Tab-separated table of C-alpha atoms and ligand atoms in Angstrom:
chain	number	residue	atom	x	y	z
O	1	PRO	CA	92.435	122.517	100.435
O	2	ASP	CA	92.893	120.310	97.399
O	3	GLY	CA	91.087	117.055	96.773
O	4	ILE	CA	92.631	114.331	94.631
O	5	THR	CA	91.017	112.522	91.704
O	6	LEU	CA	92.458	109.560	89.821
O	7	THR	CA	90.736	108.471	86.605
O	8	GLY	CA	91.643	105.418	84.557
O	9	VAL	CA	95.034	105.094	86.240
O	10	GLU	CA	96.960	101.943	85.313
O	11	LYS	CA	100.522	100.935	86.093
O	12	ARG	CA	102.369	97.759	85.105
O	13	TYR	CA	105.859	96.602	85.941
O	14	GLY	CA	106.722	94.385	82.994
O	15	SER	CA	103.595	92.292	82.511
O	16	HIS	CA	102.708	92.557	86.201
O	17	PRO	CA	99.751	94.886	86.849
O	18	ALA	CA	100.577	96.919	89.988
O	19	LEU	CA	97.670	99.361	89.879
O	20	ASP	CA	94.309	99.537	88.110
O	21	VAL	CA	92.069	102.346	89.353
O	22	PRO	CA	89.158	103.365	87.077
O	23	HIS	CA	88.112	106.123	89.482
O	24	LEU	CA	89.135	107.299	92.939
O	25	GLY	CA	88.215	110.547	94.661
O	26	VAL	CA	89.976	111.733	97.813
O	27	PRO	CA	87.835	114.474	99.388
O	28	ALA	CA	89.488	117.859	99.988
O	29	GLY	CA	90.410	118.305	103.642
O	30	SER	CA	89.987	114.604	104.455
O	31	PHE	CA	92.397	112.419	106.380
O	32	THR	CA	92.347	109.492	103.988
O	33	VAL	CA	93.976	106.225	104.993
O	34	VAL	CA	94.874	103.745	102.271
O	35	VAL	CA	94.978	100.269	103.769
O	36	GLY	CA	95.701	96.861	102.284
O	37	PRO	CA	98.215	93.995	102.321
O	38	SER	CA	101.821	94.390	101.276
O	39	GLY	CA	102.224	94.581	97.494
O	40	CYS	CA	98.657	95.723	96.738
O	41	GLY	CA	99.785	98.954	95.054
O	42	LYS	CA	99.530	101.514	97.866
O	43	SER	CA	103.012	103.032	97.432
O	44	THR	CA	102.718	102.983	93.660
O	45	GLY	CA	99.500	104.995	93.904
O	46	LEU	CA	101.078	107.506	96.274
O	47	ARG	CA	104.137	107.920	94.071
O	48	ILE	CA	101.949	108.517	91.028
O	49	ILE	CA	100.036	111.240	92.902
O	50	ALA	CA	103.365	112.819	93.967
O	51	GLY	CA	104.704	112.646	90.411
O	52	LEU	CA	107.640	110.381	91.298
O	53	GLU	CA	106.217	107.608	89.137
O	54	THR	CA	104.474	107.897	85.777
O	55	ALA	CA	101.262	105.954	85.199
O	56	ASP	CA	100.949	103.996	81.929
O	57	ARG	CA	97.585	105.627	81.424
O	58	GLY	CA	95.051	107.785	83.247
O	59	ARG	CA	94.937	111.253	84.773
O	60	VAL	CA	95.733	112.737	88.174
O	61	LEU	CA	93.862	115.858	89.305
O	62	LEU	CA	94.779	117.953	92.344
O	63	GLY	CA	92.139	120.495	93.354
O	64	GLY	CA	90.554	120.087	89.930
O	65	VAL	CA	93.821	120.826	88.104
O	66	ASP	CA	95.256	118.124	85.838
O	67	VAL	CA	98.822	117.560	87.109
O	68	THR	CA	99.446	114.309	85.198
O	69	ASP	CA	102.394	115.845	83.365
O	70	ALA	CA	103.572	118.264	86.084
O	71	PRO	CA	106.906	117.667	87.857
O	72	PRO	CA	106.790	116.816	91.612
O	73	GLY	CA	107.928	120.277	92.713
O	74	GLU	CA	105.010	121.964	90.939
O	75	ARG	CA	102.222	119.854	92.416
O	76	GLY	CA	101.956	121.433	95.864
O	77	VAL	CA	102.325	118.033	97.512
O	78	ALA	CA	104.827	116.762	100.060
O	79	LEU	CA	105.683	113.099	100.398
O	80	VAL	CA	107.152	111.490	103.518
O	81	PHE	CA	108.856	108.169	102.881
O	82	GLN	CA	109.417	105.169	105.116
O	83	ASP	CA	113.151	105.844	105.156
O	84	PHE	CA	112.806	109.656	105.568
O	85	ALA	CA	116.073	110.299	103.651
O	86	LEU	CA	117.528	113.020	105.907
O	87	TYR	CA	120.652	114.892	104.859
O	88	PRO	CA	123.310	113.221	107.057
O	89	HIS	CA	125.664	116.220	107.290
O	90	MET	CA	122.974	118.720	108.307
O	91	THR	CA	121.541	119.365	111.764
O	92	VAL	CA	117.886	118.666	112.498
O	93	GLU	CA	117.118	122.366	112.104
O	94	ARG	CA	118.857	122.607	108.701
O	95	ASN	CA	117.150	119.448	107.523
O	96	ILE	CA	113.804	120.998	108.361
O	97	ASP	CA	114.362	124.457	106.875
O	98	PHE	CA	116.484	123.471	103.866
O	99	ASN	CA	113.655	123.431	101.314
O	100	LEU	CA	112.214	126.704	102.625
O	101	ARG	CA	115.604	128.427	102.371
O	102	LEU	CA	116.126	127.061	98.903
O	103	ALA	CA	112.705	128.298	97.784
O	104	ALA	CA	113.404	131.720	99.338
O	105	ARG	CA	116.679	132.003	97.478
O	106	HIS	CA	115.134	130.958	94.161
O	107	ASP	CA	112.213	133.314	94.364
O	108	ARG	CA	112.641	136.349	96.583
O	109	ARG	CA	109.112	137.603	95.999
O	110	SER	CA	107.095	134.537	96.952
O	111	GLY	CA	109.717	132.980	99.263
O	112	LEU	CA	109.600	133.423	103.022
O	113	SER	CA	111.864	135.827	104.923
O	114	ARG	CA	114.519	134.511	107.334
O	115	ALA	CA	112.370	135.543	110.283
O	116	GLU	CA	109.311	133.785	108.881
O	117	ILE	CA	111.314	130.640	108.258
O	118	SER	CA	112.705	130.507	111.788
O	119	THR	CA	109.237	131.086	113.277
O	120	ARG	CA	107.803	128.235	111.237
O	121	VAL	CA	110.656	125.897	112.118
O	122	ALA	CA	110.265	126.706	115.824
O	123	GLU	CA	106.533	125.992	115.606
O	124	VAL	CA	106.954	122.675	113.878
O	125	CYS	CA	109.730	121.601	116.281
O	126	ALA	CA	107.526	122.401	119.264
O	127	MET	CA	104.634	120.519	117.696
O	128	LEU	CA	106.700	117.369	117.142
O	129	GLY	CA	108.836	117.516	120.299
O	130	LEU	CA	112.057	118.300	118.428
O	131	THR	CA	113.014	121.604	120.053
O	132	ASP	CA	115.778	120.092	122.211
O	133	LEU	CA	117.149	118.078	119.289
O	134	ARG	CA	117.549	120.978	116.853
O	135	ARG	CA	121.337	121.027	116.843
O	136	ARG	CA	121.856	117.282	116.523
O	137	LEU	CA	122.871	115.392	113.419
O	138	PRO	CA	120.667	112.571	112.088
O	139	ARG	CA	123.148	109.907	113.264
O	140	GLN	CA	122.695	111.214	116.816
O	141	LEU	CA	118.954	110.476	116.705
O	142	SER	CA	116.884	107.358	117.283
O	143	GLY	CA	114.823	105.898	114.439
O	144	GLY	CA	111.636	107.397	115.837
O	145	GLU	CA	113.251	110.833	116.206
O	146	ARG	CA	114.469	110.697	112.621
O	147	GLN	CA	110.989	109.818	111.489
O	148	ARG	CA	109.670	112.931	113.269
O	149	VAL	CA	112.293	115.089	111.535
O	150	GLY	CA	111.191	113.669	108.173
O	151	LEU	CA	107.628	114.572	109.041
O	152	ALA	CA	108.628	118.065	110.253
O	153	ARG	CA	110.449	118.714	106.999
O	154	ALA	CA	107.290	117.982	105.017
O	155	ILE	CA	104.885	119.794	107.334
O	156	VAL	CA	106.944	122.991	107.594
O	157	ARG	CA	106.098	123.723	103.953
O	158	ARG	CA	102.371	123.576	104.808
O	159	PRO	CA	101.571	121.491	101.767
O	160	ALA	CA	97.972	121.517	100.573
O	161	VAL	CA	98.385	117.772	100.093
O	162	LEU	CA	100.468	115.685	102.498
O	163	LEU	CA	101.284	112.121	101.420
O	164	LEU	CA	102.609	109.722	104.060
O	165	ASP	CA	103.980	106.292	103.190
O	166	GLU	CA	103.978	104.128	106.354
O	167	PRO	CA	105.266	107.151	108.307
O	168	LEU	CA	105.052	105.438	111.705
O	169	SER	CA	106.671	102.144	110.734
O	170	SER	CA	109.851	102.568	112.757
O	171	LEU	CA	108.226	103.756	115.973
O	172	ASP	CA	107.640	101.440	118.910
O	173	ALA	CA	104.054	100.809	120.010
O	174	LEU	CA	103.827	103.649	122.541
O	175	LEU	CA	105.447	106.271	120.313
O	176	ARG	CA	103.308	105.145	117.407
O	177	GLN	CA	100.168	105.697	119.426
O	178	ARG	CA	101.347	109.215	120.327
O	179	ALA	CA	102.388	109.995	116.776
O	180	ARG	CA	98.956	108.932	115.485
O	181	ALA	CA	97.344	111.442	117.812
O	182	GLU	CA	99.865	114.112	116.748
O	183	LEU	CA	99.114	113.541	113.072
O	184	VAL	CA	95.375	113.772	113.616
O	185	ARG	CA	95.799	116.997	115.599
O	186	LEU	CA	98.091	118.428	112.937
O	187	HIS	CA	95.552	117.678	110.239
O	188	ARG	CA	92.863	119.494	112.245
O	189	GLU	CA	95.171	122.508	112.633
O	190	LEU	CA	96.254	122.728	109.004
O	191	GLY	CA	92.944	121.616	107.451
O	192	ASN	CA	94.847	120.154	104.493
O	193	THR	CA	94.326	116.913	102.604
O	194	VAL	CA	96.273	114.009	104.100
O	195	VAL	CA	96.731	110.595	102.494
O	196	LEU	CA	98.409	108.003	104.717
O	197	VAL	CA	99.365	104.547	103.507
O	198	THR	CA	99.486	101.650	105.972
O	199	HIS	CA	99.045	97.889	106.160
O	200	ASP	CA	97.786	98.307	109.737
O	201	GLN	CA	93.980	98.142	110.031
O	202	LEU	CA	93.984	99.614	113.530
O	203	GLU	CA	95.919	102.611	112.263
O	204	ALA	CA	93.401	103.015	109.437
O	205	LEU	CA	90.405	102.866	111.763
O	206	SER	CA	91.825	105.137	114.451
O	207	MET	CA	93.071	107.917	112.170
O	208	GLY	CA	91.082	108.094	108.961
O	209	THR	CA	88.017	110.221	108.257
O	210	ASN	CA	87.991	108.360	104.939
O	211	LEU	CA	89.290	104.879	104.100
O	212	VAL	CA	90.454	103.387	100.833
O	213	VAL	CA	90.765	99.598	101.036
O	214	MET	CA	93.017	98.127	98.349
O	215	ASN	CA	93.622	94.607	97.165
O	216	GLY	CA	95.650	93.307	94.222
O	217	GLY	CA	96.144	96.747	92.650
O	218	ARG	CA	92.449	97.619	92.857
O	219	VAL	CA	90.294	99.710	95.155
O	220	ALA	CA	88.045	97.218	96.931
O	221	GLN	CA	86.083	99.682	99.080
O	222	THR	CA	86.064	103.349	99.942
O	223	GLY	CA	84.160	105.559	102.383
O	224	PRO	CA	84.060	106.617	106.040
O	225	PRO	CA	85.485	103.995	108.453
O	226	GLU	CA	82.090	103.179	109.973
O	227	GLN	CA	80.718	102.289	106.543
O	228	VAL	CA	83.714	100.323	105.334
O	229	TYR	CA	84.201	98.090	108.368
O	230	HIS	CA	81.218	96.538	110.070
O	231	ARG	CA	81.645	96.803	113.774
O	232	PRO	CA	79.827	94.572	116.284
T	301	ADP	P1	102.399	98.313	98.575
T	301	ADP	O1	102.818	99.721	98.768
T	301	ADP	O2	100.929	98.109	98.761
T	301	ADP	O3	103.191	97.340	99.399
T	301	ADP	P2	103.606	98.628	95.982
T	301	ADP	O4	102.900	99.748	95.360
T	301	ADP	O5	104.932	98.869	96.562
T	301	ADP	O6	102.652	97.917	97.043
T	301	ADP	O7	103.759	97.465	94.890
T	301	ADP	C1	102.682	97.018	94.062
T	301	ADP	C2	103.205	95.896	93.179
T	301	ADP	O8	104.118	96.421	92.232
T	301	ADP	C3	103.941	94.805	93.939
T	301	ADP	O9	103.647	93.574	93.324
T	301	ADP	C4	105.397	95.177	93.757
T	301	ADP	O10	106.202	94.047	93.806
T	301	ADP	C5	105.392	95.809	92.372
T	301	ADP	N1	106.422	96.874	92.240
T	301	ADP	C6	106.474	98.031	92.930
T	301	ADP	N2	107.512	98.784	92.545
T	301	ADP	C7	108.143	98.079	91.575
T	301	ADP	C8	109.288	98.321	90.758
T	301	ADP	N3	110.004	99.461	90.871
T	301	ADP	N4	109.640	97.359	89.872
T	301	ADP	C9	108.925	96.234	89.736
T	301	ADP	N5	107.842	95.953	90.469
T	301	ADP	C10	107.442	96.846	91.385
T	302	ADP	P1	110.578	121.072	96.105
T	302	ADP	O1	111.508	121.524	95.031
T	302	ADP	O2	109.401	121.941	96.303
T	302	ADP	O3	111.279	120.725	97.381
T	302	ADP	P2	110.710	118.494	94.964
T	302	ADP	O4	110.595	118.520	93.498
T	302	ADP	O5	112.084	118.440	95.530
T	302	ADP	O6	109.907	119.703	95.591
T	302	ADP	O7	109.958	117.225	95.494
T	302	ADP	C1	108.631	117.150	95.990
T	302	ADP	C2	108.613	115.962	96.923
T	302	ADP	O8	109.063	114.775	96.243
T	302	ADP	C3	109.570	116.150	98.072
T	302	ADP	O9	108.973	115.599	99.236
T	302	ADP	C4	110.817	115.397	97.674
T	302	ADP	O10	111.460	114.885	98.819
T	302	ADP	C5	110.269	114.291	96.811
T	302	ADP	N1	111.150	113.919	95.685
T	302	ADP	C6	111.470	114.679	94.617
T	302	ADP	N2	112.239	114.018	93.746
T	302	ADP	C7	112.428	112.792	94.269
T	302	ADP	C8	113.135	111.609	93.831
T	302	ADP	N3	113.771	111.546	92.698
T	302	ADP	N4	113.101	110.529	94.628
T	302	ADP	C9	112.448	110.581	95.777
T	302	ADP	N5	111.768	111.650	96.231
T	302	ADP	C10	111.752	112.738	95.506
């Protein structure tokens, strides 16, 4: 699995400094939770790692490889957004396997076969409780179900690095608790590097093997949860 290193990363919007990170290391195979108040630069950091945003200066390394100038599709990362952006005219199943089919068509040698794709999709649907919803369209799903489809679509590619931006925001309390457990289990199964952004301290403490606490565009603290927060 790939670790992530940011060095000297700075990002401004106009004259407003959104991110200023001299050094940050995300250990390979960790479940890292980035926590901090709204507007502290969490999403900006995630988007820079994914390649959807360009930093004004600094480097991004994935698994020791400098990807600062690499396009998103060549970074081996998957990003799940708050709004999950499903294709409205495609069924749940097509939404999940679309990128795999596309990759298979583009590159017949390294792409997966039809059989491999359908096995993977079945696995991921079972894992996220989507098996009975496979033929539905996004508009026929609840917000929480859509969020699970967005997650399934990212996971099915087995990305070495999985980036999650407030992925549980639209779930009610009970579903959120279940989804947290599902994500932790998934991380154990895949053994990949997960970075999850949240403003919820409980979420950070209950899920992360590694925490990054941000404030005002800077990393205030980093380390295992038991070191970062002092418990009574
Ligand atoms: P968080 O994810 O922690 O809520 P963001 O990374 O979204 O924080 O934002 C960090 C700061 O950068 C905030 O002050 C926000 O208003 C600003 N910002 C983010 N995106 C843009 C943008 N596209 N244009 C201008 N300012 C932005
Ligand atoms: P691939 O071709 O392997 O599917 P992409 O280049 O499409 O990879 O994108 C990698 C990740 O970034 C995907 O999760 C995709 O949804 C997201 N992404 C790519 N381009 C954009 C964009 N312009 N806006 C938002 N998300 C994007």
